[in-house]
Short mmCIF file of C-alpha atoms and ligand atoms in Angstrom, two decimals:
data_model
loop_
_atom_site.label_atom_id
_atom_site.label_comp_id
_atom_site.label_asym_id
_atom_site.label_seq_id
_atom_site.Cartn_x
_atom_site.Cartn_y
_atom_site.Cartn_z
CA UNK A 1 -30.58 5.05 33.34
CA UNK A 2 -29.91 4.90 29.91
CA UNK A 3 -26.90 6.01 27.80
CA UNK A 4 -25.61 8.80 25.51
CA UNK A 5 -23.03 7.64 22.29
CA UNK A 6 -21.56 10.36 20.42
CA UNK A 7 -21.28 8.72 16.87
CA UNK A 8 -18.88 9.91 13.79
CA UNK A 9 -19.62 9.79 10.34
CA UNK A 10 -18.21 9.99 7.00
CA UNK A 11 -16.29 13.11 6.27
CA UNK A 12 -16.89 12.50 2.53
CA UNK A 13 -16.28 8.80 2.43
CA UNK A 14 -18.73 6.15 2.80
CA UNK A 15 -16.13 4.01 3.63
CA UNK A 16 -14.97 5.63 6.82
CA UNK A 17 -18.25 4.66 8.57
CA UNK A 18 -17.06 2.29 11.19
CA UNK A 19 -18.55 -0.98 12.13
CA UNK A 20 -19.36 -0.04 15.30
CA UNK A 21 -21.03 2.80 14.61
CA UNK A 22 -23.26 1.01 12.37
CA UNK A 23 -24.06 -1.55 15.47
CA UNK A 24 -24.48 1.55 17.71
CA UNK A 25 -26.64 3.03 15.64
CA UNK A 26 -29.17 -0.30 15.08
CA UNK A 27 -29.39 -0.43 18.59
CA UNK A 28 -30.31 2.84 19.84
CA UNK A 29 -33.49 4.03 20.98
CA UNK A 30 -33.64 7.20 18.91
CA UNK A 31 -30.62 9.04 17.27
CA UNK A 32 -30.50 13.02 17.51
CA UNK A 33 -29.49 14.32 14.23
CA UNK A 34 -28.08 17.65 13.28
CA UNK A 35 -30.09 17.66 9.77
CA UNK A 36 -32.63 14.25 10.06
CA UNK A 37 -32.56 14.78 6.00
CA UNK A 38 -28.56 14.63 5.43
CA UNK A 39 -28.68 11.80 8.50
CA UNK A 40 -31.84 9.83 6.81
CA UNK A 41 -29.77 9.35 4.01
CA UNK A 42 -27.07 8.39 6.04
CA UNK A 43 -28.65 5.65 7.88
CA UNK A 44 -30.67 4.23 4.79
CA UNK A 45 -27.10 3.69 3.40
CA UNK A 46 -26.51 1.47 6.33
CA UNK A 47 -30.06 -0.12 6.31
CA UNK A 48 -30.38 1.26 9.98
CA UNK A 49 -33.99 2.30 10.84
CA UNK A 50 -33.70 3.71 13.98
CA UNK A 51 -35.83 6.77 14.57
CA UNK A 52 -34.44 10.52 14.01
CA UNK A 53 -35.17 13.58 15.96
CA UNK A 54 -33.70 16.82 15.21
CA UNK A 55 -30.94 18.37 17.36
CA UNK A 56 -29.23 21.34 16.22
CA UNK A 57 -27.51 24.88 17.06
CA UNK A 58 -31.42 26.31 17.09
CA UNK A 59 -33.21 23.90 19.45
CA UNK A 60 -30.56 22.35 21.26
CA UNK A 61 -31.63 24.92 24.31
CA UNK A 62 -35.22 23.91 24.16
CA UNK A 63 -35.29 19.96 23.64
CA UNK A 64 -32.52 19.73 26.05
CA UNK A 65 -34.73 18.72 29.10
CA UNK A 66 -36.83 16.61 27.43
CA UNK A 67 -33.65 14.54 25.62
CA UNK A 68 -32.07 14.15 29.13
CA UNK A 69 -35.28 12.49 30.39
CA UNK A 70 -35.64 10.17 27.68
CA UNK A 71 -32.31 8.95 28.45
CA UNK A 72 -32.68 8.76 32.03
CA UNK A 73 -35.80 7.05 31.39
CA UNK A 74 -33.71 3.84 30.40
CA UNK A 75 -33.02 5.00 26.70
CA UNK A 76 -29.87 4.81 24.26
CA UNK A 77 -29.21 7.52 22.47
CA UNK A 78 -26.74 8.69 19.90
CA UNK A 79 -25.76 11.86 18.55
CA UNK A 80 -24.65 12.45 15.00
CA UNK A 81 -24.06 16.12 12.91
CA UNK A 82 -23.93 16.14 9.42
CA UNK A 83 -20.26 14.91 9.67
CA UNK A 84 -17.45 14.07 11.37
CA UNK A 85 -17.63 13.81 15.50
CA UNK A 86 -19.75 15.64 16.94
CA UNK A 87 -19.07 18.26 19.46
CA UNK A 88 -15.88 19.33 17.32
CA UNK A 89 -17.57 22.35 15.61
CA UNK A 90 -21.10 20.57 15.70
CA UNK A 91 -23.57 20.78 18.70
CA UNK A 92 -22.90 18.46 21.30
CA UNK A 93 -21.10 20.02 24.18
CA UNK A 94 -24.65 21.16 26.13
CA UNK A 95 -26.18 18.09 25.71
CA UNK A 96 -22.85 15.93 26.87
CA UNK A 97 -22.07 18.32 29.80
CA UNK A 98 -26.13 18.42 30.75
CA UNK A 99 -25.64 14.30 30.61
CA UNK A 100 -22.76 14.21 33.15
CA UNK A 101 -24.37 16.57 35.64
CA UNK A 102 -27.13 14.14 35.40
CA UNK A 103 -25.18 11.29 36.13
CA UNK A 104 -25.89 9.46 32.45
CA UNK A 105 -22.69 7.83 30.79
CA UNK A 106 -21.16 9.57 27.71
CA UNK A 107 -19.15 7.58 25.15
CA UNK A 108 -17.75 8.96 22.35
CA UNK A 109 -16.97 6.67 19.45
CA UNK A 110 -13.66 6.77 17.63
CA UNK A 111 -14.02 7.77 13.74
CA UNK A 112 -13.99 10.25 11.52
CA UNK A 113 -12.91 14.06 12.18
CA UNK A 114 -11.40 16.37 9.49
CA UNK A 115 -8.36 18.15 11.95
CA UNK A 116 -6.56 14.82 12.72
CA UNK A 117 -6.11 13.93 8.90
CA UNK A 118 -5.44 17.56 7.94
CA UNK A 119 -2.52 17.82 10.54
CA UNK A 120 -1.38 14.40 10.67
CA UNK A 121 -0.78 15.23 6.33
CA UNK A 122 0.28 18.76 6.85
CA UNK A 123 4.36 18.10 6.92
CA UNK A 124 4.12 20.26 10.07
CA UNK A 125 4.87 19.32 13.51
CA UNK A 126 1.64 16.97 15.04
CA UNK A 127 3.38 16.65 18.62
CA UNK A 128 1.93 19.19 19.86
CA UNK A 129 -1.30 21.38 18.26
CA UNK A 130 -3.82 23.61 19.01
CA UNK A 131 -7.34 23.13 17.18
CA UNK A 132 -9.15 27.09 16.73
CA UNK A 133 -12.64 25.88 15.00
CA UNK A 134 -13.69 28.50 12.68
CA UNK A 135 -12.24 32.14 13.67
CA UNK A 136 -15.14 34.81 14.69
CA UNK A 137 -16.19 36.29 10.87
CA UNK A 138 -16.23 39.51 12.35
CA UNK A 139 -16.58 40.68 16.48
CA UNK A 140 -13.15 39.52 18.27
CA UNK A 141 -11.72 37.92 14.65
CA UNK A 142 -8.35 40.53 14.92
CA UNK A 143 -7.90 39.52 18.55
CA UNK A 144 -8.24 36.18 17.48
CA UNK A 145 -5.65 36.31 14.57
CA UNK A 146 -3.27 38.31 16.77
CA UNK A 147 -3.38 35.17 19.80
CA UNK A 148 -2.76 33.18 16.66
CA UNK A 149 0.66 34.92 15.98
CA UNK A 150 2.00 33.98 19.45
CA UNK A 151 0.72 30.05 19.36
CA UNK A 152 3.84 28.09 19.67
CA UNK A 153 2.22 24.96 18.55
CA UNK A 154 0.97 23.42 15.05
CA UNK A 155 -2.41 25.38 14.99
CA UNK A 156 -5.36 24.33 13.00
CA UNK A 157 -8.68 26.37 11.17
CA UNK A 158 -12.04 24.85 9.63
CA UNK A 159 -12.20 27.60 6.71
CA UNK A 160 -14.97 27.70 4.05
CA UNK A 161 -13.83 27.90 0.46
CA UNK A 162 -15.51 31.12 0.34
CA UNK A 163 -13.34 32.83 2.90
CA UNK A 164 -10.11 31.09 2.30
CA UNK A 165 -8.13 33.86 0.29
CA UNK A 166 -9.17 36.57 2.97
CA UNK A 167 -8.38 34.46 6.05
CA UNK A 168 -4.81 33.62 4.31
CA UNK A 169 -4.09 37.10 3.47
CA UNK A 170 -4.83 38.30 7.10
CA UNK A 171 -2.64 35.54 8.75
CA UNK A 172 0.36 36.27 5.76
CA UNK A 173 -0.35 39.98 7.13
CA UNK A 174 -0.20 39.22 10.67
CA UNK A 175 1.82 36.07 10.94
CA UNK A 176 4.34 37.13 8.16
CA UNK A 177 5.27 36.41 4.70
CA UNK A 178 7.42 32.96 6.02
CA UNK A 179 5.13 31.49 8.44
CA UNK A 180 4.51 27.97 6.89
CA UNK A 181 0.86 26.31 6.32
CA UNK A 182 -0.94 23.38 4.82
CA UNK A 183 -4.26 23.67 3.19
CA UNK A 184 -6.50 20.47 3.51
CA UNK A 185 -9.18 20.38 0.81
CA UNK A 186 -12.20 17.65 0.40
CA UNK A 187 -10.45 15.23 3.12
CA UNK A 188 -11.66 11.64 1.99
CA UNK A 189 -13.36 12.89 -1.26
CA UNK A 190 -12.50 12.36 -4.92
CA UNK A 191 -10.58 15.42 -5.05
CA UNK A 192 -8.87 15.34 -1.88
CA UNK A 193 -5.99 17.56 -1.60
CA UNK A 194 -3.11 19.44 -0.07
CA UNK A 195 -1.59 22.71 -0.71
CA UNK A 196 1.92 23.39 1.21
CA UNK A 197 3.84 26.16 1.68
CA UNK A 198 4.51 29.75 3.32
CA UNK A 199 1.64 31.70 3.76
CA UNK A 200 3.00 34.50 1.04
CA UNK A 201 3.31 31.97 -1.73
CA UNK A 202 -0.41 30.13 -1.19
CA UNK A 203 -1.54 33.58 -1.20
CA UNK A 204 -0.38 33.74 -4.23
CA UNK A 205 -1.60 30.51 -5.49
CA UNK A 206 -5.40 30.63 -4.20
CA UNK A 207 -5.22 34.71 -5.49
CA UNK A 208 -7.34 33.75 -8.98
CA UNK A 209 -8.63 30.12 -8.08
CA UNK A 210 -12.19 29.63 -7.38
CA UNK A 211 -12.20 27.17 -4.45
CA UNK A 212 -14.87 24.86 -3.61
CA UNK A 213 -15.05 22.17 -0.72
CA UNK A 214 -14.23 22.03 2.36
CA UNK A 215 -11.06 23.27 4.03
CA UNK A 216 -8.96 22.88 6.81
CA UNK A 217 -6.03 25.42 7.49
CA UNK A 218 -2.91 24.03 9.55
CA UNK A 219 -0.34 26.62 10.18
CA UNK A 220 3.02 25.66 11.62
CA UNK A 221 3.83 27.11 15.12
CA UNK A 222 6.01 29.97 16.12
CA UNK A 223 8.61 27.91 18.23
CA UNK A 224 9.27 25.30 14.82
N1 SAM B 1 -17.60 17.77 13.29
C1 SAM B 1 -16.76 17.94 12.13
C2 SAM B 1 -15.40 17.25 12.39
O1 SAM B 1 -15.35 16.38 13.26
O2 SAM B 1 -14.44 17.55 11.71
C3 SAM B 1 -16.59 19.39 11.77
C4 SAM B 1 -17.88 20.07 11.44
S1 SAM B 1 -17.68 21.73 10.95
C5 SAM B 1 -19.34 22.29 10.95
C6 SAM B 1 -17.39 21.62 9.23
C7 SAM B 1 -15.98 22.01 8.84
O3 SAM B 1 -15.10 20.90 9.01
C8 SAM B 1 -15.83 22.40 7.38
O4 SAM B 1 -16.16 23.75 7.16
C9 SAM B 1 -14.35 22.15 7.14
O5 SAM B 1 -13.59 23.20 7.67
C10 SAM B 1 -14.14 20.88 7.99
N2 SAM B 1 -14.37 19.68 7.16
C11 SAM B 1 -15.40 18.81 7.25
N3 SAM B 1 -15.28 17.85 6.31
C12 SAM B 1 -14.16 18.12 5.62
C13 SAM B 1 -13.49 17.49 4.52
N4 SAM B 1 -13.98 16.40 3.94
N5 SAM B 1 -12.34 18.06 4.07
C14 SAM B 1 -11.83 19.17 4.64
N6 SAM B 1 -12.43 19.80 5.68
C15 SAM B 1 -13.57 19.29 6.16
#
């Protein structure tokens, strides 16, 4: 029986590639890949040579059977997305919870994720948090930002830059004027940045800005 690694990468920085990973990497059979193009660059950075095969949202249904018996046929395999851990917002859950029913150890690296750094750096209380993903763009997003009104704990959003200004106006409409938030921009990147404050007066700042990046919202809990 072989083995299934779920392995991080780089948010942004290079640098946050761990050592391990690169080891983990080198040694597996075959490494499934979100986007083999984004990951092929990935790995030539790190001289691995390992072969890719593509796993994503749009085949993970039909290559799941024949992944599960590679790996049970004595193989290693890892799982990468285009960044971060995957399984947090990336494919990853099927093929982990198909590997467990089948008996085939899971290990999940440590590394990079964008909601631990965004929180940790939001100002706002990390003892206790709930992580929402991306909200639904449209079917169920209302129902969605109303639960969000009642969550007692630190909550946190993956936003694009695109949608930021709406998705801050509809929480400053739902969750009121006061309700304090942190907006994580370009974690690990050259232009890495926070924005801090109540929801009415980054409203106001993001009203005219162009924003580009990536984003993480973290909005402070109704019990703080
Ligand atoms: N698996 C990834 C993780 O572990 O964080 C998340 C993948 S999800 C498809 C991509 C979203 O993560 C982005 O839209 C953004 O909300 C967030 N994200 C990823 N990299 C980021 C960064 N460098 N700075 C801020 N947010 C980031």
């Amino acid at each position: 029986m072989g083995k299934l690694f779920l392995v991080p990468t780089p948010i942004g920085n290079m640098e946050d590639m761990t050592f391990r990973a690169v080891r983990v990497l080198k040694e597996a059979d075959f490494v499934l890949a979100e986007d083999t193009r984004t990951s092929g660059n990935l790995l030539r950075h790190f001289e691995i040579d390992t072969k890719l095969q593509p796993f994503h949202q749009y085949n993970e249904h039909s290559v799941l059977e024949s992944v599960i018996n590679r790996i049970k046929a004595a193989k290693t395999a890892c799982l990468i997305s285009d960044a971060g851990t995957p399984a947090i917002s990336d494919p990853g859950y099927l093929l982990v919870r198909e590997c467990l029913k089948n008996e085939i150890q899971v290990e999940c690296l440590p590394g990079a994720t964008a909601l631990i750094p965004a929180v940790a750096c939001s100002g706002l209380s990390c003892e206790k948090f709930i992580f929402e993903g991306f909200l639904p763009h449209k079917k169920g997003r209302n129902t969605r930002l109303q639960q969000l009104k009642d969550n007692a704990y630190t909550t946190i959003l993956y936003e694009s830059p695109f949608r930021l200004l709406k998705t801050l106006e509809q929480l400053k409409e739902v969750l009121g004027d006061d309700r304090k938030v942190s907006v994580a921009r370009e974690l690990s990147k050259m232009f890495e940045e926070y924005s801090r404050g109540t929801l009415a007066e980054l409203c106001e700042l993001y009203k005219d800005k162009t924003v580009k990046g990536e984003i993480v919202i973290v909005i402070e809990g109704n019990e703080n």
